[in-house]
C-alpha atoms as a PDB file:
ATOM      1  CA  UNK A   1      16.517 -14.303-173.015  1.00  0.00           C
ATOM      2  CA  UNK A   2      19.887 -12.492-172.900  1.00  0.00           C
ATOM      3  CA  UNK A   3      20.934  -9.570-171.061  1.00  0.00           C
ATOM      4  CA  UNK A   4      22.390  -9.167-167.499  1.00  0.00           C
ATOM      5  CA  UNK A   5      21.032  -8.517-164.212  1.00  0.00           C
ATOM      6  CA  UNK A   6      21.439  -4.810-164.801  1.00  0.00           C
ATOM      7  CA  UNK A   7      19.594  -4.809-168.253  1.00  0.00           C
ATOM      8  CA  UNK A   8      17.161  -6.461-166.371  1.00  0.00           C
ATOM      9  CA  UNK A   9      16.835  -3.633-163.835  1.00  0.00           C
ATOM     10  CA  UNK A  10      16.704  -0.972-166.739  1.00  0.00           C
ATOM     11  CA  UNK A  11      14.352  -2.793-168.462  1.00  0.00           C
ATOM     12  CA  UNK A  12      12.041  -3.106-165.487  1.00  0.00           C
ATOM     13  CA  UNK A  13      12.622   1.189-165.047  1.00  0.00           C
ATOM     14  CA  UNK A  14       9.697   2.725-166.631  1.00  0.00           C
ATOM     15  CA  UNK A  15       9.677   6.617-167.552  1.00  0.00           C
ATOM     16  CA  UNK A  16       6.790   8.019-166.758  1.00  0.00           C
ATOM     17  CA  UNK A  17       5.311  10.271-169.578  1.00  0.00           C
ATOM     18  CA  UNK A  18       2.469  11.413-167.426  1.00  0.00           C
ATOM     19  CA  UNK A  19       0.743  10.430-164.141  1.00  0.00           C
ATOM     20  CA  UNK A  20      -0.508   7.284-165.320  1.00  0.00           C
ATOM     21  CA  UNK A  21       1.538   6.226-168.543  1.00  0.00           C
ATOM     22  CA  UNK A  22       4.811   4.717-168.974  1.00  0.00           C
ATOM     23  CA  UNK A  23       7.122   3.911-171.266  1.00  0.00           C
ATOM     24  CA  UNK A  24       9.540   0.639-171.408  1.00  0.00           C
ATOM     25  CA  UNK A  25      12.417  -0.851-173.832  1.00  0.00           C
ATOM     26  CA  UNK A  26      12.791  -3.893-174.501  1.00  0.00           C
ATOM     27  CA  UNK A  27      15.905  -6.021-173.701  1.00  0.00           C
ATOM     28  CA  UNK A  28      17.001  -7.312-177.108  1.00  0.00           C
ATOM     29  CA  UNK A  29      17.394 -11.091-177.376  1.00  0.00           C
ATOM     30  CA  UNK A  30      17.490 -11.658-180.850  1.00  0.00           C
ATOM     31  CA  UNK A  31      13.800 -12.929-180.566  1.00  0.00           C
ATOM     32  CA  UNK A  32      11.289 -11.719-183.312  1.00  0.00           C
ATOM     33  CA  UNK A  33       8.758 -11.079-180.494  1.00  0.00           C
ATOM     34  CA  UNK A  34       8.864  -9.574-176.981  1.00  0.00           C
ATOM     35  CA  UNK A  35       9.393 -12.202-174.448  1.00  0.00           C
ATOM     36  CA  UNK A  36       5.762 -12.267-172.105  1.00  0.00           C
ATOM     37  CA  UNK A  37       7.434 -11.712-168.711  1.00  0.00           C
ATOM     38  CA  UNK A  38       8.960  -8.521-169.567  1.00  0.00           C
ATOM     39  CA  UNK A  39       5.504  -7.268-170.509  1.00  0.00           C
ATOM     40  CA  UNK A  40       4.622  -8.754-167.073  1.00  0.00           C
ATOM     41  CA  UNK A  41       6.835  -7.357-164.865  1.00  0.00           C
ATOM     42  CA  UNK A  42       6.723  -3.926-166.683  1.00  0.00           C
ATOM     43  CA  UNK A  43       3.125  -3.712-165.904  1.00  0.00           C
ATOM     44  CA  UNK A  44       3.627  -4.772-162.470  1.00  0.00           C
ATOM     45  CA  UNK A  45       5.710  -1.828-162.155  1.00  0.00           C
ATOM     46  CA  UNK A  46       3.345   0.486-164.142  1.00  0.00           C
ATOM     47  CA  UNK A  47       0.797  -0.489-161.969  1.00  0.00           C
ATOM     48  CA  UNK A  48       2.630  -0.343-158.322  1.00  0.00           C
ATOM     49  CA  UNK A  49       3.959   3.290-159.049  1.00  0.00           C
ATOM     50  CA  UNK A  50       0.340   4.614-159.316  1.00  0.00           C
ATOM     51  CA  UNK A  51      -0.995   3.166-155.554  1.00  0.00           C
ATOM     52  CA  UNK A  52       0.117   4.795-152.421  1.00  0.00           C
ATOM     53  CA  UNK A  53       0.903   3.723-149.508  1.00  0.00           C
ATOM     54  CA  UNK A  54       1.524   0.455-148.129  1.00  0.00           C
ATOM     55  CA  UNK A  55       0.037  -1.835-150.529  1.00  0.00           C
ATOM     56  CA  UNK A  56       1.867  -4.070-152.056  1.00  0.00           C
ATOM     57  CA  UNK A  57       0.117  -6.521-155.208  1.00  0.00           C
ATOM     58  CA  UNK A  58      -1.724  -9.652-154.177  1.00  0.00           C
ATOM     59  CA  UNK A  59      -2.791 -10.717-157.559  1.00  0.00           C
ATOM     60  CA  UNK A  60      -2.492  -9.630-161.238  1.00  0.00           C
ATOM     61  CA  UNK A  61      -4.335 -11.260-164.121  1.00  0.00           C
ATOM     62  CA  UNK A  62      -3.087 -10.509-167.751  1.00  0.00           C
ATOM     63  CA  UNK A  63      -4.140 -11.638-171.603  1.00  0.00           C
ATOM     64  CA  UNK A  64      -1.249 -11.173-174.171  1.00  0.00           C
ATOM     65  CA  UNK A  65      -2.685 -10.021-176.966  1.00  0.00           C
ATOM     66  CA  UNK A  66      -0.310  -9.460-180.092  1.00  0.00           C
ATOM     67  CA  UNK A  67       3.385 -10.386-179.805  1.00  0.00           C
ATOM     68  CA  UNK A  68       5.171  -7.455-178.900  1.00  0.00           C
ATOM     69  CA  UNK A  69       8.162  -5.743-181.510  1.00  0.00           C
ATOM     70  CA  UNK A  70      11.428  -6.095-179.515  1.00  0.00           C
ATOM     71  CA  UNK A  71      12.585  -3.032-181.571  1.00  0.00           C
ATOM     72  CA  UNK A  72       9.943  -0.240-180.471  1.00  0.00           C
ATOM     73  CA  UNK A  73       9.197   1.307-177.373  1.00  0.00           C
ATOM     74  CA  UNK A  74       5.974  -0.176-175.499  1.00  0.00           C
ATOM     75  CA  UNK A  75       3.874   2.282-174.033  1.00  0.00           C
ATOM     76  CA  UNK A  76       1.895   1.454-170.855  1.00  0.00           C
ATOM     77  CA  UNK A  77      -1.473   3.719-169.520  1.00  0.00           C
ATOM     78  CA  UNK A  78      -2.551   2.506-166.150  1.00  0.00           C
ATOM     79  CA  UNK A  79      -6.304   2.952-165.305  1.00  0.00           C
ATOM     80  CA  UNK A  80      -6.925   3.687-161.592  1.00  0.00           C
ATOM     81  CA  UNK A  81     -10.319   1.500-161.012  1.00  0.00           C
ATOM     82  CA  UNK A  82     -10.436   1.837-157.487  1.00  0.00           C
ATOM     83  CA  UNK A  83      -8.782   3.109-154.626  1.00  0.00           C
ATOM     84  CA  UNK A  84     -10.574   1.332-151.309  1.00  0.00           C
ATOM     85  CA  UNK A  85      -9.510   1.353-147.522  1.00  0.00           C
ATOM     86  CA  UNK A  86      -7.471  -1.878-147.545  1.00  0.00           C
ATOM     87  CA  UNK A  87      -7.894  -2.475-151.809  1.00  0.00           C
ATOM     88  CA  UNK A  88      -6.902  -0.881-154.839  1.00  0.00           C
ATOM     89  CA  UNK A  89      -7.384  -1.664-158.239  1.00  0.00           C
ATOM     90  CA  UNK A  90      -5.593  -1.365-161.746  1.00  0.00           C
ATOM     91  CA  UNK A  91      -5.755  -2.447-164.482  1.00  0.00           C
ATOM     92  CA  UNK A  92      -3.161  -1.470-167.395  1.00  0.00           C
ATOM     93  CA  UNK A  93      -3.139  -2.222-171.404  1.00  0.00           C
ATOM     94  CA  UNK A  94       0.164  -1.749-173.386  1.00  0.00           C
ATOM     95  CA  UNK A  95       0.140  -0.083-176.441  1.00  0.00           C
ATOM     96  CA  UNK A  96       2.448  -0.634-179.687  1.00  0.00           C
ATOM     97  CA  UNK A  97       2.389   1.281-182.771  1.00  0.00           C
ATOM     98  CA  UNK A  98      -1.028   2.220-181.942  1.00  0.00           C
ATOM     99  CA  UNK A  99      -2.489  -1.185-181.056  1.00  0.00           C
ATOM    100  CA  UNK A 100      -2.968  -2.903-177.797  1.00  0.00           C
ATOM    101  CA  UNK A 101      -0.215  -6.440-177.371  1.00  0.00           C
ATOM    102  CA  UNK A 102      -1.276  -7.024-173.391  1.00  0.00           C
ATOM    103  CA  UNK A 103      -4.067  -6.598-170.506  1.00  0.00           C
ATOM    104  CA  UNK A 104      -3.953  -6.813-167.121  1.00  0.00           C
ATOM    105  CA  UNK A 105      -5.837  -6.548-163.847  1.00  0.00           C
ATOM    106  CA  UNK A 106      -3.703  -6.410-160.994  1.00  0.00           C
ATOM    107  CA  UNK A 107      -5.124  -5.774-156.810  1.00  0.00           C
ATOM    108  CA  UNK A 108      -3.285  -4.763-153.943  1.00  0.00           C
ATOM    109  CA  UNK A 109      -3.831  -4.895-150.449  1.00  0.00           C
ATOM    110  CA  UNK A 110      -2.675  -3.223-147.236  1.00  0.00           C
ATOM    111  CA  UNK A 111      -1.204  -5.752-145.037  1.00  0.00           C
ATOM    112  CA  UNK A 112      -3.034  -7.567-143.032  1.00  0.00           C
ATOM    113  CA  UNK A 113      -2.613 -10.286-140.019  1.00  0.00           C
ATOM    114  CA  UNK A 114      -4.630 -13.271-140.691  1.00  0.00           C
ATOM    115  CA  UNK A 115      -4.601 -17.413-140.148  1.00  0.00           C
ATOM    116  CA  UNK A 116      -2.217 -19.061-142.055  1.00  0.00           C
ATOM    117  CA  UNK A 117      -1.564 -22.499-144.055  1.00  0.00           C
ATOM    118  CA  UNK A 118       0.241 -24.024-147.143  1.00  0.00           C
ATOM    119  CA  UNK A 119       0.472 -27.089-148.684  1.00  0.00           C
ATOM    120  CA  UNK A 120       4.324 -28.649-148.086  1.00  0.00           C
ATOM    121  CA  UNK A 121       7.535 -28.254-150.878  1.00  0.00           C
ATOM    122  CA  UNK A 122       8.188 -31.135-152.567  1.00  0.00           C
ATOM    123  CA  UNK A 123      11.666 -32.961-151.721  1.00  0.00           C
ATOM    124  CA  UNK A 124      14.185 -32.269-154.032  1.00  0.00           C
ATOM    125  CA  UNK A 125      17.723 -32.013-155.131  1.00  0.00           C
ATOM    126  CA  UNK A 126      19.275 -28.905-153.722  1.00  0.00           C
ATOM    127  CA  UNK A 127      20.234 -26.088-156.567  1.00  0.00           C
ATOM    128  CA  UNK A 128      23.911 -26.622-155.993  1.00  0.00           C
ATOM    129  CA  UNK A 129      23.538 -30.606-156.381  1.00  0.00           C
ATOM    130  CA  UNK A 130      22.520 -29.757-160.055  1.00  0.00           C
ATOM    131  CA  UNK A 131      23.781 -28.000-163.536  1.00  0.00           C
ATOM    132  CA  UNK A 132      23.115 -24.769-164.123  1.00  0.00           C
ATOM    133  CA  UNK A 133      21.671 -24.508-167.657  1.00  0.00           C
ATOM    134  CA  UNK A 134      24.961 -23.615-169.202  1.00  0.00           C
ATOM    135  CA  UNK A 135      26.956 -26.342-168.022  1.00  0.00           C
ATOM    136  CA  UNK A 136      23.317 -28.677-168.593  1.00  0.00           C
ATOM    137  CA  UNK A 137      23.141 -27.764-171.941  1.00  0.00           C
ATOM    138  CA  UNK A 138      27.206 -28.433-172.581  1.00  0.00           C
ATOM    139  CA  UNK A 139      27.103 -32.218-170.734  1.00  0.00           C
ATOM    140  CA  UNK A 140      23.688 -32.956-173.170  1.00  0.00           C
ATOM    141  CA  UNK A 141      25.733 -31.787-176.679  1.00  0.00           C
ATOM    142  CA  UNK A 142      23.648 -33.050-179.957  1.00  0.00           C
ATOM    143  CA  UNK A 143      21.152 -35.072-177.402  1.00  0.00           C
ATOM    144  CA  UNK A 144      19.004 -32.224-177.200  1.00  0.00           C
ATOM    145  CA  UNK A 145      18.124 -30.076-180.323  1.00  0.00           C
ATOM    146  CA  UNK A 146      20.328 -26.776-181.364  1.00  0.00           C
ATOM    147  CA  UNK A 147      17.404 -24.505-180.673  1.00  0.00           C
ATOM    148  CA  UNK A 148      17.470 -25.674-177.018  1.00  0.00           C
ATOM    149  CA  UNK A 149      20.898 -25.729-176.562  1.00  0.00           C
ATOM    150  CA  UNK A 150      21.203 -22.368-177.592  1.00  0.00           C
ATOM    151  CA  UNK A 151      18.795 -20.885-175.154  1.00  0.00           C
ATOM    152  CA  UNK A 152      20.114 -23.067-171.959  1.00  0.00           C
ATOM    153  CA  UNK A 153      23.895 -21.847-173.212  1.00  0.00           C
ATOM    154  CA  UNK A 154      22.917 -17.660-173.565  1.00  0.00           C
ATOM    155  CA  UNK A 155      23.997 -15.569-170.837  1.00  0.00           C
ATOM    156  CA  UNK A 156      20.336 -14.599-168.794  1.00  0.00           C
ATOM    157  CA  UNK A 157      19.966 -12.162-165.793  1.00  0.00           C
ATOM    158  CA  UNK A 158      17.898 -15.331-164.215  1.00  0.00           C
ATOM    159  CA  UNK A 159      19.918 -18.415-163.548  1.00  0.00           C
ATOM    160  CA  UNK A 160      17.880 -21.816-163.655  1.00  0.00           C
ATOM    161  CA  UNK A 161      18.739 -25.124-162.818  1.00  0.00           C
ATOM    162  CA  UNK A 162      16.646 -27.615-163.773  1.00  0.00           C
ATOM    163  CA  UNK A 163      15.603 -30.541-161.555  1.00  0.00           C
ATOM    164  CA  UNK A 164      14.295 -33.359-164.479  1.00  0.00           C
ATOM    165  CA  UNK A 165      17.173 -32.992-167.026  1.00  0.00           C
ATOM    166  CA  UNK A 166      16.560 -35.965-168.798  1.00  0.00           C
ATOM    167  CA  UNK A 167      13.475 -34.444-170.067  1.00  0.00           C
ATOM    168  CA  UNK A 168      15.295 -32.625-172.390  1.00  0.00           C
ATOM    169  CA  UNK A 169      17.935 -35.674-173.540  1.00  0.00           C
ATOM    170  CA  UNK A 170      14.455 -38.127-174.940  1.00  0.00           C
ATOM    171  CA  UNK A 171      11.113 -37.612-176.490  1.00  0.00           C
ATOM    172  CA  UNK A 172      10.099 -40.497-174.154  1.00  0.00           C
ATOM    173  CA  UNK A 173       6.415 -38.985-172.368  1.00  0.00           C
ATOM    174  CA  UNK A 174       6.512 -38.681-168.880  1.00  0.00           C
ATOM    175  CA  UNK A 175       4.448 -37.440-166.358  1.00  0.00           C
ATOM    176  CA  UNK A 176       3.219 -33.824-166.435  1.00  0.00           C
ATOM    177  CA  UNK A 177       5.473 -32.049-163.691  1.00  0.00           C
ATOM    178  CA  UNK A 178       8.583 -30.007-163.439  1.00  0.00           C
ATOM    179  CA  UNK A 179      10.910 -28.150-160.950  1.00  0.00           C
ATOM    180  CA  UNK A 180      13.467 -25.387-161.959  1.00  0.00           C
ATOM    181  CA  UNK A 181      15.133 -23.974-159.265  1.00  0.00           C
ATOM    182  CA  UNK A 182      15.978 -19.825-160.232  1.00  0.00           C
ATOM    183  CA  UNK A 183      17.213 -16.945-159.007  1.00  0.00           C
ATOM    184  CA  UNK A 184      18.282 -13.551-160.187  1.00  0.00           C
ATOM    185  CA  UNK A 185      21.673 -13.603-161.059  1.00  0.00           C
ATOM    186  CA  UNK A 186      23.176 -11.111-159.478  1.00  0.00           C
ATOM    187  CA  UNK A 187      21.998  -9.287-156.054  1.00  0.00           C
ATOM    188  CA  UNK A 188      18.845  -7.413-156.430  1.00  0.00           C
ATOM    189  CA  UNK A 189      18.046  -3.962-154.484  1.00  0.00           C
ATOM    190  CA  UNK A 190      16.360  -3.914-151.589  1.00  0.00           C
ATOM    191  CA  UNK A 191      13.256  -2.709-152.778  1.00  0.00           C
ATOM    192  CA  UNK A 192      10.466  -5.276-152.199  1.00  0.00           C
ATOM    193  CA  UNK A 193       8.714  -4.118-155.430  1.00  0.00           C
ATOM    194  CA  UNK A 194      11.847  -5.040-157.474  1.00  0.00           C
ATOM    195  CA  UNK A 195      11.885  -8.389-156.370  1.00  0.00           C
ATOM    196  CA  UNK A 196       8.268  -8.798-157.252  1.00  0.00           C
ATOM    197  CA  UNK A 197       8.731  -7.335-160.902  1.00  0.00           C
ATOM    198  CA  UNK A 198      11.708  -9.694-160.974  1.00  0.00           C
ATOM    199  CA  UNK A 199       9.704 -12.897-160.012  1.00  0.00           C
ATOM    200  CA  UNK A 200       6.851 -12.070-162.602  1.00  0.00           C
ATOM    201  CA  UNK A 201       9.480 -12.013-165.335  1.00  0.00           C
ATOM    202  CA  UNK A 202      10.601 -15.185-164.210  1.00  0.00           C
ATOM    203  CA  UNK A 203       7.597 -16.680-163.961  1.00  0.00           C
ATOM    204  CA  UNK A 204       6.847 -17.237-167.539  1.00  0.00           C
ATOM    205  CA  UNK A 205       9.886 -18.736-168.412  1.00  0.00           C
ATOM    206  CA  UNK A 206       9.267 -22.366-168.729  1.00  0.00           C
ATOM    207  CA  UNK A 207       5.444 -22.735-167.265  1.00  0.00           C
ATOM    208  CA  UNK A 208       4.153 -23.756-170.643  1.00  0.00           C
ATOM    209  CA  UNK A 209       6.654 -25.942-171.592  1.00  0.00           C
ATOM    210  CA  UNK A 210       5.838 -28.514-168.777  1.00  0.00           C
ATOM    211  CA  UNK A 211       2.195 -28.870-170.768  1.00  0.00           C
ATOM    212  CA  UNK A 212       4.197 -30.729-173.213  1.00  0.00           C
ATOM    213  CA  UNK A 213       5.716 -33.215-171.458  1.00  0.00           C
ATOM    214  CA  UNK A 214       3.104 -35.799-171.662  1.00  0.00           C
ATOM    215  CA  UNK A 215       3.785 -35.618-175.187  1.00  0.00           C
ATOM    216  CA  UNK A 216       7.371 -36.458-175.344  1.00  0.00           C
ATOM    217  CA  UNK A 217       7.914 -32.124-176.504  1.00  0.00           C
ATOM    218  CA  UNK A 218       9.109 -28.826-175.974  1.00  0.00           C
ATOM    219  CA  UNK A 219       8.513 -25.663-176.638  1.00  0.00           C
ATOM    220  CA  UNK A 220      11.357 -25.760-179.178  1.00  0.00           C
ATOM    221  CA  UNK A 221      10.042 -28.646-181.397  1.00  0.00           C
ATOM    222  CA  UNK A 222       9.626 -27.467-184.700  1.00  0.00           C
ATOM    223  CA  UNK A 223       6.412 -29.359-185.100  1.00  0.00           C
ATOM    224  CA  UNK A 224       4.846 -27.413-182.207  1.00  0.00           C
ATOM    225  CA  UNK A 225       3.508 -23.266-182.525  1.00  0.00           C
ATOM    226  CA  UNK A 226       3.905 -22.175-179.195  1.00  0.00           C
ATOM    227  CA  UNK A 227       2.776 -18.842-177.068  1.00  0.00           C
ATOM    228  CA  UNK A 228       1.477 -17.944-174.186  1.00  0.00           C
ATOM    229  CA  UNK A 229      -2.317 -16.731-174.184  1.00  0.00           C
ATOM    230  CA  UNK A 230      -2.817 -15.394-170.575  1.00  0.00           C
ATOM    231  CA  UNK A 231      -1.177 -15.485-166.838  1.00  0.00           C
ATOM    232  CA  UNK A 232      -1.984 -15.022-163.824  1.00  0.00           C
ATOM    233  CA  UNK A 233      -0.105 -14.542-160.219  1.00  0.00           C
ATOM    234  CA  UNK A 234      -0.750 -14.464-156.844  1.00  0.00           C
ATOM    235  CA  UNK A 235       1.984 -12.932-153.862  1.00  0.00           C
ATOM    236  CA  UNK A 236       1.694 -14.595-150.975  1.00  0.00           C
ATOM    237  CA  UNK A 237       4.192 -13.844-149.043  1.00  0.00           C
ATOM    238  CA  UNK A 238       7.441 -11.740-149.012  1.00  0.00           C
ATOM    239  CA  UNK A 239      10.458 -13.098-150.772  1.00  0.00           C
ATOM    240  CA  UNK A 240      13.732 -12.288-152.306  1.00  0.00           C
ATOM    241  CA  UNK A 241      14.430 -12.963-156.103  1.00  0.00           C
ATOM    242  CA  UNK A 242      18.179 -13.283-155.769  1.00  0.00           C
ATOM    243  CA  UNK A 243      18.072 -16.023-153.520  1.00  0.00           C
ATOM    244  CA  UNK A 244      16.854 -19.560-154.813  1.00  0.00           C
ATOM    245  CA  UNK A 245      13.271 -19.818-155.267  1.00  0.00           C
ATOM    246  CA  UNK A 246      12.157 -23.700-156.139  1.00  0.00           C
ATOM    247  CA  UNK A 247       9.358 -23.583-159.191  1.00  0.00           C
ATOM    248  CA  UNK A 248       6.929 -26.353-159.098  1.00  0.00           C
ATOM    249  CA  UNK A 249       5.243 -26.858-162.302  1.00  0.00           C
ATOM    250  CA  UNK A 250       2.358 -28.787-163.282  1.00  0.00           C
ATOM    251  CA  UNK A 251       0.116 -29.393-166.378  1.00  0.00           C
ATOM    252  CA  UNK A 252      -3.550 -30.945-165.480  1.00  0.00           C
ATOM    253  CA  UNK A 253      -5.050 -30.443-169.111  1.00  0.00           C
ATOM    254  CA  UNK A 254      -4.000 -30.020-172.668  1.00  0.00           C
ATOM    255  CA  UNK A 255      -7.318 -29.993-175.118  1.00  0.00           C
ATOM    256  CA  UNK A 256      -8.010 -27.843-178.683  1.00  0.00           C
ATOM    257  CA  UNK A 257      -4.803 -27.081-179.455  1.00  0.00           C
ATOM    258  CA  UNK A 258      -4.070 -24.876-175.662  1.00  0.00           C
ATOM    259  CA  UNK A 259      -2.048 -26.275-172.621  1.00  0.00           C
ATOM    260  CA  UNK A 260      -2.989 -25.134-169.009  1.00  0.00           C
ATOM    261  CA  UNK A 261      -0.023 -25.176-166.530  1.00  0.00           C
ATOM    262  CA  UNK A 262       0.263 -23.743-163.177  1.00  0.00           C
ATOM    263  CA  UNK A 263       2.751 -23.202-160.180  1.00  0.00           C
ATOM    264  CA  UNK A 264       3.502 -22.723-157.284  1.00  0.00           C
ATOM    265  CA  UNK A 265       6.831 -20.943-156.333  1.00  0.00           C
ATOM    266  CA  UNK A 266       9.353 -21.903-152.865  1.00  0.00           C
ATOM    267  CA  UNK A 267      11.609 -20.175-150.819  1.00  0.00           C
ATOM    268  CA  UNK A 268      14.207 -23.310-150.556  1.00  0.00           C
ATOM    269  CA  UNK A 269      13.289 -23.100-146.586  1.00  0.00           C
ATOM    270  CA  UNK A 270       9.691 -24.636-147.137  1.00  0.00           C
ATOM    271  CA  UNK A 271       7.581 -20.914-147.283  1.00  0.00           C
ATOM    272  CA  UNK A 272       4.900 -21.144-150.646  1.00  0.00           C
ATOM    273  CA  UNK A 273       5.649 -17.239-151.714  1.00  0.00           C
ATOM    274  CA  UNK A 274       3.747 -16.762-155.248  1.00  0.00           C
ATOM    275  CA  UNK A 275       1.229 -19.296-157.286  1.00  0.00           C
ATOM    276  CA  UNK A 276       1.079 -19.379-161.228  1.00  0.00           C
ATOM    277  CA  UNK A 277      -1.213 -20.282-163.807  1.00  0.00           C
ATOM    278  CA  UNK A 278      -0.785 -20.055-167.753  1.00  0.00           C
ATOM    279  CA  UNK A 279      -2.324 -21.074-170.736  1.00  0.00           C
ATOM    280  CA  UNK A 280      -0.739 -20.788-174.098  1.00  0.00           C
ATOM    281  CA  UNK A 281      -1.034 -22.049-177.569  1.00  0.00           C
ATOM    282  CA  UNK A 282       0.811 -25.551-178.016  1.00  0.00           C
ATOM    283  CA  UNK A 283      -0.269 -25.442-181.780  1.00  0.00           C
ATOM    284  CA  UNK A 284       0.756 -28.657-183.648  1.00  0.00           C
ATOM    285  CA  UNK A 285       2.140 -28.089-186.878  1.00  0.00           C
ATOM    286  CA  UNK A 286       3.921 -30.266-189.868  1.00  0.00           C
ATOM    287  CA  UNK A 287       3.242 -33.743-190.259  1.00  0.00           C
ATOM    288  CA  UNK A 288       2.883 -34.978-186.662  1.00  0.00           C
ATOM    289  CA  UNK A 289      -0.637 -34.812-184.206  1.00  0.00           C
ATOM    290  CA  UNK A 290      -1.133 -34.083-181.188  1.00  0.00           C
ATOM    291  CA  UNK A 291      -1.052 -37.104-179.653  1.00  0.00           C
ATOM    292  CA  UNK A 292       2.507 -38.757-180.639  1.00  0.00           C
ATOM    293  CA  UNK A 293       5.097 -38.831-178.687  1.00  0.00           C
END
């Protein structure tokens, strides 16, 4: 994904065509498909700019459906399900060149004072103890293939640093888990819904890589057709995207040709904020299975 922070924004600023339809643009990458968390985080914003008040998203559930063209506009009609005392509802389908590429459900909810838990942040290297994926992706040279290298070196409005490098350098299988720590590269407005849209964009980044790491793959092995089938994410608590947020991936399943991953996302003071899960198509293709490493 190229593109600066302030594409980014642009991107994520719909204009409204009428009351409940929107229309985006794409930021171009160079990609013969629409990268899934821009469709995300567009319809997060489609959705949040038809519900009033106070009620900020909870939890959005989405299917992609067709990969999106990064060179036509993608038109997004929000349905207004229901409008409740402390719920709402949307749900929102995107539309291009007269066929439907993405679904979602999203809810929101007034806030509310309740009991409170979380399960603990794993301990791990601080983000400025590690290479950003530029400089990662410049120390690894030929170790890692050209595809890869290419995307870790391209300019990006979200700036990861990976915690497991040396998943990258060997095809050796390891165990199924992964932390990136991200952040918006640039300082975001203020506007709580910004950071949200932000955060869904990032969150489909690298979640369905991590279900091939059993297998000794990525995403960019040529033996493997990859894409991401649905997603879903929960807000938990308030964050900001431009400061490092610690993403804590995990993949409990791979089976029929599909890998399930999910997340769970940290402020890098301990506080769980948002919680992921993804499946996508980890197709195998050319002469290898499944199975090998």
């Amino acid at each position: 994904m190229t593109g600066s922070v302030d594409e980014l924004l642009a991107c994520l600023d719909l204009a409204p065509l009428d009351d409940d339809l929107f229309r985006g643009q794409s930021i171009q990458t160079g990609w013969f498909r629409v990268f899934g968390g821009q469709v995300l985080g567009q319809a997060l914003v489609a959705a949040s700019r038809t519900v009033e008040g106070s009620r900020p998203p909870h939890s959005l559930h989405a299917y992609f459906i067709l990969g999106g063209d990064p060179a036509a506009s993608i038109d997004y009609a929000v349905e207004r399900i229901r409008d409740g005392r402390s719920f709402a509802t949307r749900r929102v389908v995107a539309h291009q060149h007269g066929r439907a590429i993405f679904a979602m459900s999203a809810s929101f909810h007034s806030e509310e004072e309740g009991v409170s838990h979380q399960i603990a942040m794993p301990d791990v290297p601080e983000p400025e103890a590690l290479l950003d994926a530029p400089a990662l992706a410049a120390r690894a040279g030929p170790s890692i293939p050209k595809t890869m290298r290419a995307y870790l070196s391209r300019a990006t409005p979200i700036e990861l640093r990976p915690v497991e490098v040396q998943r990258y350098m060997s095809r050796a299988p390891r165990e199924p888990r992964f932390h990136v720590w991200f952040r918006a590269g640039e300082r975001l407005p203020d506007d709580p819904a910004i950071h949200r849209a932000v955060l869904a964009y990032a969150s489909d980044l690298m979640l369905l890589d991590a279900t091939l790491i059993p297998h000794g793959r990525t995403v960019f092995d040529p033996t493997i057709q990859s894409a991401s089938l649905d997603h879903a994410l929960w807000f938990h608590r308030p964050f900001r995207a431009d400061d490092w947020l610690l993403y804590v991936q995990e993949s409990p399943v791979a089976s029929g040709a599909r890998g399930f991953a999910r997340g769970s996302i940290f402020t890098r003071d301990g506080k769980l904020v948002a919680s992921v899960a993804q499946e996508g198509l980890i197709r195998p293709i050319g002469d290898e299975t499944a199975g090998s490493p």
